[in-house]
PDB file of C-alpha atoms in Angstrom:
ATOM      1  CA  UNK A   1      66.556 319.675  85.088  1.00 56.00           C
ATOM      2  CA  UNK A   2      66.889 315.690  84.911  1.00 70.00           C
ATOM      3  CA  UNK A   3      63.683 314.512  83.193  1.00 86.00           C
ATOM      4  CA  UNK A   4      63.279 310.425  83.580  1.00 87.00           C
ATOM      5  CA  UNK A   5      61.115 309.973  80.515  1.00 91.00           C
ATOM      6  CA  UNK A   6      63.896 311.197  78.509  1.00 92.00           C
ATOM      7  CA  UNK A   7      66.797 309.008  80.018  1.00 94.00           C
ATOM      8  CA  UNK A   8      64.275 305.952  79.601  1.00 94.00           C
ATOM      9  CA  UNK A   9      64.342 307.286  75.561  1.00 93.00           C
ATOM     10  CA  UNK A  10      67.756 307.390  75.917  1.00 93.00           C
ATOM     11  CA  UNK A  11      68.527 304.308  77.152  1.00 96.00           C
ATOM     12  CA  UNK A  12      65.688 302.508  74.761  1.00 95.00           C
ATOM     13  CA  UNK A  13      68.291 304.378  72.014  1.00 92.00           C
ATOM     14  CA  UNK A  14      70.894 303.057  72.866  1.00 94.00           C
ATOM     15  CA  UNK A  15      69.660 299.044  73.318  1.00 95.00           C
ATOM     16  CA  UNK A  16      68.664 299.783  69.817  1.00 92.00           C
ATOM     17  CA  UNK A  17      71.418 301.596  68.210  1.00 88.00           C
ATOM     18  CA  UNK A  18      74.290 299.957  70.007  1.00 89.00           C
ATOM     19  CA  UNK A  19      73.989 296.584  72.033  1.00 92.00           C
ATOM     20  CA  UNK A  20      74.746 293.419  70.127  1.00 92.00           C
ATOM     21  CA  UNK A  21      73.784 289.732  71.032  1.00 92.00           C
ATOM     22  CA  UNK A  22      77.231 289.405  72.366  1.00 92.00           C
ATOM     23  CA  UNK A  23      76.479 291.700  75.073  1.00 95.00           C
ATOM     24  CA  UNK A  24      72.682 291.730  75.043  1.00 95.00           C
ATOM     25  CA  UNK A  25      72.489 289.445  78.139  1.00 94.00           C
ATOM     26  CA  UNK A  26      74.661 291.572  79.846  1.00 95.00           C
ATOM     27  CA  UNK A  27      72.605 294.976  79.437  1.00 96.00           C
ATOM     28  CA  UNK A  28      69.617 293.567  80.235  1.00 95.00           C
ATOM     29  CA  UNK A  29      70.562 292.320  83.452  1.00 94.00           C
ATOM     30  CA  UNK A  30      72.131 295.546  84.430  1.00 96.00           C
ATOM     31  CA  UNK A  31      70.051 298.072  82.353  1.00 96.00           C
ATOM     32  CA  UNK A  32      68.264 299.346  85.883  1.00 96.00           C
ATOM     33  CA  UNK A  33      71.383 299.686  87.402  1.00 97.00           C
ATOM     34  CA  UNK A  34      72.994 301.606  84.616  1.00 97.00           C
ATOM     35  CA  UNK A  35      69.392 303.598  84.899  1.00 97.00           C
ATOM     36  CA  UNK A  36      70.162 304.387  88.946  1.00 97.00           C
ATOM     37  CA  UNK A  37      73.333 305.643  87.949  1.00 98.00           C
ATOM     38  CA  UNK A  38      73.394 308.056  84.988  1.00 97.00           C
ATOM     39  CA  UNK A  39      70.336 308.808  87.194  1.00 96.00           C
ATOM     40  CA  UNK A  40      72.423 310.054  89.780  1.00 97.00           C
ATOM     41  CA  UNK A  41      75.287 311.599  87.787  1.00 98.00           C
ATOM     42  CA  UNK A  42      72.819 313.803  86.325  1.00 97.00           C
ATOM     43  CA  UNK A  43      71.214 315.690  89.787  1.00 96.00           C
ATOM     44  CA  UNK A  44      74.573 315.770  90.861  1.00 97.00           C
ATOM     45  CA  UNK A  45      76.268 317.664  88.016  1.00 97.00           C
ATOM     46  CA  UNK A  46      73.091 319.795  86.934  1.00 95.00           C
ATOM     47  CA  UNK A  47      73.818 322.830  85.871  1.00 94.00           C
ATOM     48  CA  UNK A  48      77.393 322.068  85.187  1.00 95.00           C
ATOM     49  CA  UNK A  49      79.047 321.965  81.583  1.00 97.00           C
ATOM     50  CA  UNK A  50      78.875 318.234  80.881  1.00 97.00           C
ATOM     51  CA  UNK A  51      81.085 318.700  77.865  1.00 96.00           C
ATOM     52  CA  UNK A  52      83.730 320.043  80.644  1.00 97.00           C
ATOM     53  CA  UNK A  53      82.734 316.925  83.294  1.00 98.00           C
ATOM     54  CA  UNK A  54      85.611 314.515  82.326  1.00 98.00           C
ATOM     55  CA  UNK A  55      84.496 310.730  83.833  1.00 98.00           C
ATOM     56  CA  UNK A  56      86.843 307.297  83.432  1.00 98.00           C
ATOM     57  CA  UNK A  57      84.737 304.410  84.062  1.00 98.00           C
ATOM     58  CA  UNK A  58      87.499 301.711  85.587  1.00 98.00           C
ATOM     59  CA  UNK A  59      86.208 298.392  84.172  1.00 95.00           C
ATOM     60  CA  UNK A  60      84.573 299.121  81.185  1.00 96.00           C
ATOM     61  CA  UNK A  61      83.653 296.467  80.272  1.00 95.00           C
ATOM     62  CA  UNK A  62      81.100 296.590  77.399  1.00 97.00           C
ATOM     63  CA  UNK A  63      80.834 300.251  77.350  1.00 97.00           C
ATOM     64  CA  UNK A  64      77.443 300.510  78.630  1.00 97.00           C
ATOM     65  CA  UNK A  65      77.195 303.408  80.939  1.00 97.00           C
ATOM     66  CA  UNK A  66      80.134 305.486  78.640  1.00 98.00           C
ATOM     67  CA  UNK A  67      77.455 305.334  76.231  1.00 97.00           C
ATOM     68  CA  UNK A  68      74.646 306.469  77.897  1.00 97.00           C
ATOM     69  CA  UNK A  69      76.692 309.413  79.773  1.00 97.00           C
ATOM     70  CA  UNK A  70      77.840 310.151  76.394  1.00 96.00           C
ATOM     71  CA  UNK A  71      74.509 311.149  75.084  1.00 94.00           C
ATOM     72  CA  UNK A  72      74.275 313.815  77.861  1.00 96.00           C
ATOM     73  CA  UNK A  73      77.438 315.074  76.655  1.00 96.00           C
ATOM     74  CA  UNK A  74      80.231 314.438  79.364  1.00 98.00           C
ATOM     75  CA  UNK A  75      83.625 313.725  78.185  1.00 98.00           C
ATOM     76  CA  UNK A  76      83.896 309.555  78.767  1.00 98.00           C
ATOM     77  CA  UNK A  77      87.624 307.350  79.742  1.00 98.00           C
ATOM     78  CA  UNK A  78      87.536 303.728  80.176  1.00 98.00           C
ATOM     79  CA  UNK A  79      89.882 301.044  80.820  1.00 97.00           C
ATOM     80  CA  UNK A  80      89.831 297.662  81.374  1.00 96.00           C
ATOM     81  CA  UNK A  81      91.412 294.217  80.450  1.00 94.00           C
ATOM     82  CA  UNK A  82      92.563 293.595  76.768  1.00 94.00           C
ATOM     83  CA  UNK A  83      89.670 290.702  76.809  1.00 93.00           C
ATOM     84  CA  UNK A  84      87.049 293.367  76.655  1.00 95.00           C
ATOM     85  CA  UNK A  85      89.099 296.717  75.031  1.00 97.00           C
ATOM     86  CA  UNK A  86      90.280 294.430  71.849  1.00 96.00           C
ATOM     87  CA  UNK A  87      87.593 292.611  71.167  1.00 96.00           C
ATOM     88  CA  UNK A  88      86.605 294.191  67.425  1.00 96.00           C
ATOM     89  CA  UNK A  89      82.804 295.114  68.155  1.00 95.00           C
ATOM     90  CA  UNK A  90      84.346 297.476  71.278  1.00 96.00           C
ATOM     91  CA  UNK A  91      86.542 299.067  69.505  1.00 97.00           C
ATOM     92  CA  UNK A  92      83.825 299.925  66.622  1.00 96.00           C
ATOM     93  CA  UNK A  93      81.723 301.265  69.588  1.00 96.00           C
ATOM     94  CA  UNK A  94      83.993 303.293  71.681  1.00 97.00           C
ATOM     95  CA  UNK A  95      85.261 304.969  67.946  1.00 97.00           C
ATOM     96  CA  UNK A  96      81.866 305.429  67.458  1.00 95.00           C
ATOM     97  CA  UNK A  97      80.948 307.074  70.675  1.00 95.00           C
ATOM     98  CA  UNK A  98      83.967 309.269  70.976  1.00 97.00           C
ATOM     99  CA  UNK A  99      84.899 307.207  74.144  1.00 98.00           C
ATOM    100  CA  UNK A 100      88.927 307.065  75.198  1.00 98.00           C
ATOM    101  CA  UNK A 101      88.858 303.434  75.924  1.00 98.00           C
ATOM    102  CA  UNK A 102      92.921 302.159  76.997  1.00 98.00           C
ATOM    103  CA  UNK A 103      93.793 298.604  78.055  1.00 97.00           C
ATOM    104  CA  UNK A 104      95.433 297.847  81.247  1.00 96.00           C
ATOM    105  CA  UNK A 105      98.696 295.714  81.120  1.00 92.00           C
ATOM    106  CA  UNK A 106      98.612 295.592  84.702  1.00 90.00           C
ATOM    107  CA  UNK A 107      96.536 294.436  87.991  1.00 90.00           C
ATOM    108  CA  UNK A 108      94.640 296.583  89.819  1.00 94.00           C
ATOM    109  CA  UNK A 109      96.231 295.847  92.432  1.00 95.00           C
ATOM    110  CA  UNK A 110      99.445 297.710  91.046  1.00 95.00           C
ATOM    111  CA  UNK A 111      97.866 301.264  91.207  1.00 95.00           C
ATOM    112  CA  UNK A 112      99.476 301.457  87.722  1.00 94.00           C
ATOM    113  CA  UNK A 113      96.794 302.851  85.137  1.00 96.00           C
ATOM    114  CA  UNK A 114      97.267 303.636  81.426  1.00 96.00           C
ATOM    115  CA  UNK A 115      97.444 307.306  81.663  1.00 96.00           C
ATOM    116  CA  UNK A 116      99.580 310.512  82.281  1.00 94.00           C
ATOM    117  CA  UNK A 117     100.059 312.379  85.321  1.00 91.00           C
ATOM    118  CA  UNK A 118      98.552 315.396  83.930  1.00 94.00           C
ATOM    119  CA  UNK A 119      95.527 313.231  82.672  1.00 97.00           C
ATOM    120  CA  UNK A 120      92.995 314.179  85.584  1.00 98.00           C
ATOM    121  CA  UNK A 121      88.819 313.266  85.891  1.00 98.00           C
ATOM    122  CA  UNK A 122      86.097 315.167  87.769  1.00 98.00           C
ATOM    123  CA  UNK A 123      84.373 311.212  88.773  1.00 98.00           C
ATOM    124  CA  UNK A 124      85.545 307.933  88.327  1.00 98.00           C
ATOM    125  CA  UNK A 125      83.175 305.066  88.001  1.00 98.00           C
ATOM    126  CA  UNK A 126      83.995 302.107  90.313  1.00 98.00           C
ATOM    127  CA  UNK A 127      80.432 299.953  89.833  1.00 98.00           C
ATOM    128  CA  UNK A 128      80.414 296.784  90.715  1.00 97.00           C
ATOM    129  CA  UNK A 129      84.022 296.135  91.601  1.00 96.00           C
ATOM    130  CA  UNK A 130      84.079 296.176  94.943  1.00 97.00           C
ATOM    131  CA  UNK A 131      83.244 292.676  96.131  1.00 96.00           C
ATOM    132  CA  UNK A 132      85.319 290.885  93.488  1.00 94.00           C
ATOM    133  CA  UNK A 133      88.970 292.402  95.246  1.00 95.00           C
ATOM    134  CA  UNK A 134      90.762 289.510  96.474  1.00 92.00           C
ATOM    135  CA  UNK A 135      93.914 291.798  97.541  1.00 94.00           C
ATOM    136  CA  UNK A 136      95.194 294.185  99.907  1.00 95.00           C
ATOM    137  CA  UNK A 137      93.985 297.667  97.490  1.00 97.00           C
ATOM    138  CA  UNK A 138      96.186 300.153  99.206  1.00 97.00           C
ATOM    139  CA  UNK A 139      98.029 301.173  95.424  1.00 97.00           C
ATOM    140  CA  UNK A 140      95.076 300.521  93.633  1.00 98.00           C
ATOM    141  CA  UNK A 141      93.041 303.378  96.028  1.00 97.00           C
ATOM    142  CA  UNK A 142      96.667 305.440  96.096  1.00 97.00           C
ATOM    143  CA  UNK A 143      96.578 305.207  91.802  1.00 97.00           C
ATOM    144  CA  UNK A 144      92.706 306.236  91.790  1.00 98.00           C
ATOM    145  CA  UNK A 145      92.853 308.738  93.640  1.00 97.00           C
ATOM    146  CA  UNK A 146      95.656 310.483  91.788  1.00 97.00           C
ATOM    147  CA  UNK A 147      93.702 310.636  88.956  1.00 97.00           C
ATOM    148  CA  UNK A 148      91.103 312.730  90.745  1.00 98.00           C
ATOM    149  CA  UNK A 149      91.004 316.779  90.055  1.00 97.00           C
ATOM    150  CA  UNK A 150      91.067 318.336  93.182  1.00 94.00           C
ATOM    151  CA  UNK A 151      87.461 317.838  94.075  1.00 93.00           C
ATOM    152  CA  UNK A 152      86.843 314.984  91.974  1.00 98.00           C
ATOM    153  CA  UNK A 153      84.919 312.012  93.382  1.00 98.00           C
ATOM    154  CA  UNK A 154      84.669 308.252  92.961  1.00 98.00           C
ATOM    155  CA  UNK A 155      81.309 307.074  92.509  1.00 98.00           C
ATOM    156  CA  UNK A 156      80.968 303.288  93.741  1.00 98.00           C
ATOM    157  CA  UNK A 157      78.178 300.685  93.493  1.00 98.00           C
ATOM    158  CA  UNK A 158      77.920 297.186  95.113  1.00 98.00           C
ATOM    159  CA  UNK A 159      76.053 294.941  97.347  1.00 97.00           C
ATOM    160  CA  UNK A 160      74.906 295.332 100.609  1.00 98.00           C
ATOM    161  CA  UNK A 161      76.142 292.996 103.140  1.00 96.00           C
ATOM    162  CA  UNK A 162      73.356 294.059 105.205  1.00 96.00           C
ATOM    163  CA  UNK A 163      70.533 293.787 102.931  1.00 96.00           C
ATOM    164  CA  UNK A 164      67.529 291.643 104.443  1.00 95.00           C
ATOM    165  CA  UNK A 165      67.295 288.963 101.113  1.00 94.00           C
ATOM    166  CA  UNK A 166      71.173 288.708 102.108  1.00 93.00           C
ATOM    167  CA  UNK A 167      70.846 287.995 105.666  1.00 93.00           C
ATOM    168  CA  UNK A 168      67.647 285.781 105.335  1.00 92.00           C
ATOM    169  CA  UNK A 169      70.018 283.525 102.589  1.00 90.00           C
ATOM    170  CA  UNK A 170      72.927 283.437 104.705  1.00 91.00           C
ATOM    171  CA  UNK A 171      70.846 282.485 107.514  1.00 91.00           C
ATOM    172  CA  UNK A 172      68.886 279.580 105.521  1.00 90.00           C
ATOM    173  CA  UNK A 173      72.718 278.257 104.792  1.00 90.00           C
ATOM    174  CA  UNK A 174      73.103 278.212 108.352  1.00 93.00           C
ATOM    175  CA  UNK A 175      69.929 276.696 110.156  1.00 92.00           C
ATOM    176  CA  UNK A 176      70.675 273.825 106.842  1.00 91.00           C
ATOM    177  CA  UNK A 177      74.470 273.695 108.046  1.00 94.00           C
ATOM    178  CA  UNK A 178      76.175 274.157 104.927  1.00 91.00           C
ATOM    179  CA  UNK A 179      78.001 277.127 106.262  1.00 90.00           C
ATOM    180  CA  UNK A 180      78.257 280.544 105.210  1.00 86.00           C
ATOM    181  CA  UNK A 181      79.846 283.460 102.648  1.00 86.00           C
ATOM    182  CA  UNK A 182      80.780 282.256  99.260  1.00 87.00           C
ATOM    183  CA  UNK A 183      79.143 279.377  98.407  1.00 88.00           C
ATOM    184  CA  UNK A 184      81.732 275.886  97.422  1.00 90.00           C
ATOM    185  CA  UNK A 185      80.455 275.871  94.227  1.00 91.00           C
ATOM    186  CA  UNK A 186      81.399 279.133  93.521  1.00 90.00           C
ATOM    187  CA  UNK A 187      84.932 279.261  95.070  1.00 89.00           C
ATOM    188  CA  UNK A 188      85.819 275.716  93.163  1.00 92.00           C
ATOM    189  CA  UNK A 189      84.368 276.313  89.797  1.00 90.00           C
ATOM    190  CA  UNK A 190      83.621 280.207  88.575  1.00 88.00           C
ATOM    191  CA  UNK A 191      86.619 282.294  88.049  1.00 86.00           C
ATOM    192  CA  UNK A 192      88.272 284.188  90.620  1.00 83.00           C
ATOM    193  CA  UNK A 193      87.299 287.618  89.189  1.00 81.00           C
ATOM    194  CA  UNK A 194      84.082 286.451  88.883  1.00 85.00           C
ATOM    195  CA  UNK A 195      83.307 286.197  92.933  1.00 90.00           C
ATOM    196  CA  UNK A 196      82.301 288.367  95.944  1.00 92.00           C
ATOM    197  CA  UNK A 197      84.779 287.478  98.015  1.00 93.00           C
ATOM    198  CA  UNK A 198      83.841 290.669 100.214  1.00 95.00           C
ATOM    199  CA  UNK A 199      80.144 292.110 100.432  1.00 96.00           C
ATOM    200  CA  UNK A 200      80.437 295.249 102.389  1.00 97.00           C
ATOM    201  CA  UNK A 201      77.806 297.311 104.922  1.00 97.00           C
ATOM    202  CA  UNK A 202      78.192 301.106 104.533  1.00 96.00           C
ATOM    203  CA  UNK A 203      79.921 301.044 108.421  1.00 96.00           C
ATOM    204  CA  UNK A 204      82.634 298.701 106.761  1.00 97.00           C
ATOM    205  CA  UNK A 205      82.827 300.898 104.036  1.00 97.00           C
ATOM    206  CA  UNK A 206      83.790 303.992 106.381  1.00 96.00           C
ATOM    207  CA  UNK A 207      86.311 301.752 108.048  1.00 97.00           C
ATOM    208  CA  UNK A 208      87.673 300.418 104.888  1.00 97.00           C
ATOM    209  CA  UNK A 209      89.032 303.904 103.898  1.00 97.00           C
ATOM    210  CA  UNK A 210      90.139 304.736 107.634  1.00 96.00           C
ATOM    211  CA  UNK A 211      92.399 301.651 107.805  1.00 97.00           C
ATOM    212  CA  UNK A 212      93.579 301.981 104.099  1.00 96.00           C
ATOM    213  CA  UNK A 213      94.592 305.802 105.513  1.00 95.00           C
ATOM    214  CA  UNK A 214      92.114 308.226 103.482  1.00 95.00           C
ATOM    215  CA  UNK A 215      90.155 311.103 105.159  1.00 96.00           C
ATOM    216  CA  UNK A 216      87.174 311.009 102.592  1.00 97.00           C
ATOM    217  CA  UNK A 217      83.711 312.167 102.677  1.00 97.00           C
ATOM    218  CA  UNK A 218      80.746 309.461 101.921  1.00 97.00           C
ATOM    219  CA  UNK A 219      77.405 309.833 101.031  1.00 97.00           C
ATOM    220  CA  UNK A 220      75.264 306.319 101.122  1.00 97.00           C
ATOM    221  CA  UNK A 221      72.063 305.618  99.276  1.00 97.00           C
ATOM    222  CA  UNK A 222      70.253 302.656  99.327  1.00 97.00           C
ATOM    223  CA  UNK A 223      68.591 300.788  96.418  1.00 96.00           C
ATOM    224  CA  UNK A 224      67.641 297.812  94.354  1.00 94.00           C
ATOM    225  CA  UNK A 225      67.970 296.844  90.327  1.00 94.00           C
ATOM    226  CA  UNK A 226      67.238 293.130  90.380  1.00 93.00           C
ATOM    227  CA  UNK A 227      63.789 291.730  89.158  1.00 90.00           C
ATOM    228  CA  UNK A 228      61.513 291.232  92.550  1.00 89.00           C
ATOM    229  CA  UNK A 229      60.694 287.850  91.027  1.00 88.00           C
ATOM    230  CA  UNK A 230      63.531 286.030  89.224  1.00 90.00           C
ATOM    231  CA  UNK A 231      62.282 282.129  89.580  1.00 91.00           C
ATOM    232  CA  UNK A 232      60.011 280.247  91.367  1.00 91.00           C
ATOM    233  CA  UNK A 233      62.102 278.533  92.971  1.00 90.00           C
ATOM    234  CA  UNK A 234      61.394 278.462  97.171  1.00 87.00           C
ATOM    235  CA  UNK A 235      64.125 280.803  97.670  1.00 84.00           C
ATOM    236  CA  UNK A 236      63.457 283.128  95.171  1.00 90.00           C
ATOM    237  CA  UNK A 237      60.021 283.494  96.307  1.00 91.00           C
ATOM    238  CA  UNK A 238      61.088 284.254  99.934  1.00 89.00           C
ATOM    239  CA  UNK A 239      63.696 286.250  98.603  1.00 91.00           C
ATOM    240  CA  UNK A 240      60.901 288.412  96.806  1.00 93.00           C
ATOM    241  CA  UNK A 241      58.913 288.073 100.722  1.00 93.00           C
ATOM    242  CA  UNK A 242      62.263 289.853 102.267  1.00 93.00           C
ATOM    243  CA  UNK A 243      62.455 292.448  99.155  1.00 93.00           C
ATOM    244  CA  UNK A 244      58.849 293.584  99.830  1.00 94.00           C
ATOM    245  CA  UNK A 245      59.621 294.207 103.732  1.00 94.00           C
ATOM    246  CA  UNK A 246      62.843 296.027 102.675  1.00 92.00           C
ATOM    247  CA  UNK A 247      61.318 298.703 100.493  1.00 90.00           C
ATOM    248  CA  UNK A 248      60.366 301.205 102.826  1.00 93.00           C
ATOM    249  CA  UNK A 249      63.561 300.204 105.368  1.00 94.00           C
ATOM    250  CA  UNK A 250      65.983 301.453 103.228  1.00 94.00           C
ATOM    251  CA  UNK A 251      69.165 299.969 105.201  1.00 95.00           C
ATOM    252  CA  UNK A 252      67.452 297.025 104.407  1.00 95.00           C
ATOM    253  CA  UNK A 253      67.780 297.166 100.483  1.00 96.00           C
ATOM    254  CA  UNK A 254      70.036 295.171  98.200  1.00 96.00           C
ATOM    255  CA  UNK A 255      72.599 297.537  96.537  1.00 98.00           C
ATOM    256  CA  UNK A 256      74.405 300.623  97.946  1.00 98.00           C
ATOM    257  CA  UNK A 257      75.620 303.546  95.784  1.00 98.00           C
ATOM    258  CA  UNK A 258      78.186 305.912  97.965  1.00 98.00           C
ATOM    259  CA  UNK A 259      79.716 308.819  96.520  1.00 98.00           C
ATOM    260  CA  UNK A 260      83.372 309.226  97.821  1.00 98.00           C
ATOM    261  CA  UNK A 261      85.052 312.228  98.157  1.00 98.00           C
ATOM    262  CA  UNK A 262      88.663 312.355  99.037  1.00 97.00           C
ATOM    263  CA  UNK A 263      89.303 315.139 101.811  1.00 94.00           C
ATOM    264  CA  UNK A 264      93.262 314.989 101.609  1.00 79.00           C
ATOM    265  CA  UNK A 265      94.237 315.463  98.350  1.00 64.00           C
TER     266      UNK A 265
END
């Protein structure tokens, strides 16, 4: 039975045991998130063998949810760029942890990842990915999707184009005619990786596998991990207005989480 009080120790264990100041930033922005999600994983593989669930996490960044799952006891992949997977306190962690963490020598966008044809997972973590594609994914989806066991699912996370702080921000832009989607600033000075180039609404979401050609199942939930207030600043304050009518409208909230299950393979 998933008991919250004990993930909260767990994650409070591993901010202690594990995170350094290099990534200390990072967890704390995201520790709710990672909470929703191991969260999640849990009710859906109680009563399972976790030591027999086998997960990749695609972006791995830090290591952060590998480690948490890892306490339950599933069996934890990773990947990602040789930026994060070679920097020397990583490596110390994932040997640590008993996490398989490989470096990709190729984009995404390839559908080329570092592993073996027989190398299969039960769920493959795609969290906050999403909105930063700036290509046409049809190998990347093709690649993931091979590495799925036969009922194996891909569990995504990411914005929702259609959440009410979103639409009220867009809309200021608008009515102050600076225009709208990615902000100037953005597109001119962060890195390319770093931006949402695409926000999706769970309708797009359906489409996006229908035109990419997958019959999959979805299931879409609805929720938030960022801070109600995060400045004082007028928008953030009518952001937190928008937030508070959203709660009980759950369309309406800031981040989706939609479990994908391919129905062809």
């Amino acid at each position: 039975m998933f008991d919250k009080d004990i993930l909260k120790k767990n994650l409070d264990l591993v901010e202690v045991q594990a995170i350094e100041k290099e990534d200390l930033a990072y967890w704390l922005y995201h520790r709710a998130r990672y909470q929703n999600t191991v969260q999640s994983i849990l009710k859906e593989y109680e009563g399972r063998d976790l030591a027999k669930v086998r997960i990749l996490d695609i972006g791995s960044h830090y290591l952060h949810l590998p480690i948490i799952l890892r306490k339950y006891g599933f069996t934890l992949y990773g990947f990602d760029i040789k930026n994060f997977t070679e920097k020397n306190f990583i490596k110390r962690r994932a040997k640590k942890e008993n996490i398989d963490n490989r470096t990709i020598h190729s984009n995404l966008e390839d559908g080329t990842f570092p592993f073996e044809e027989n190398e299969k997972f039960d769920l493959i973590l795609f969290t906050e990915t999403l909105e930063h594609l700036s290509f046409q994914p049809h190998k990347m989806w093709e690649g993931i999707f091979k590495l799925l066991k036969k009922e194996g699912k891909v569990y995504i996370t990411t914005p929702n184009s259609l959440s009410l702080r979103r639409i009220a921000y867009q809309l200021f832009r608008i009515l102050h005619f600076e225009g709208y989607g990615p902000k100037l600033e953005d597109l001119l000075l962060k890195p390319s990786n770093a931006l949402h180039w695409k926000e999706y609404s769970p309708k797009e979401i359906r489409k996006y596998f229908a035109i990419l050609g997958h019959k999959v199942s979805l299931c879409v939930n609805y929720y938030r991990y960022k801070k109600l207030i995060r400045s004082f600043s007028p928008l953030d304050i009518i952001g937190l207005f928008f937030n508070l009518i959203a709660f009980p409208i759950k369309p309406l909230r800031e981040e989706l989480e939609i479990w994908v299950t391919p129905q062809d393979k």
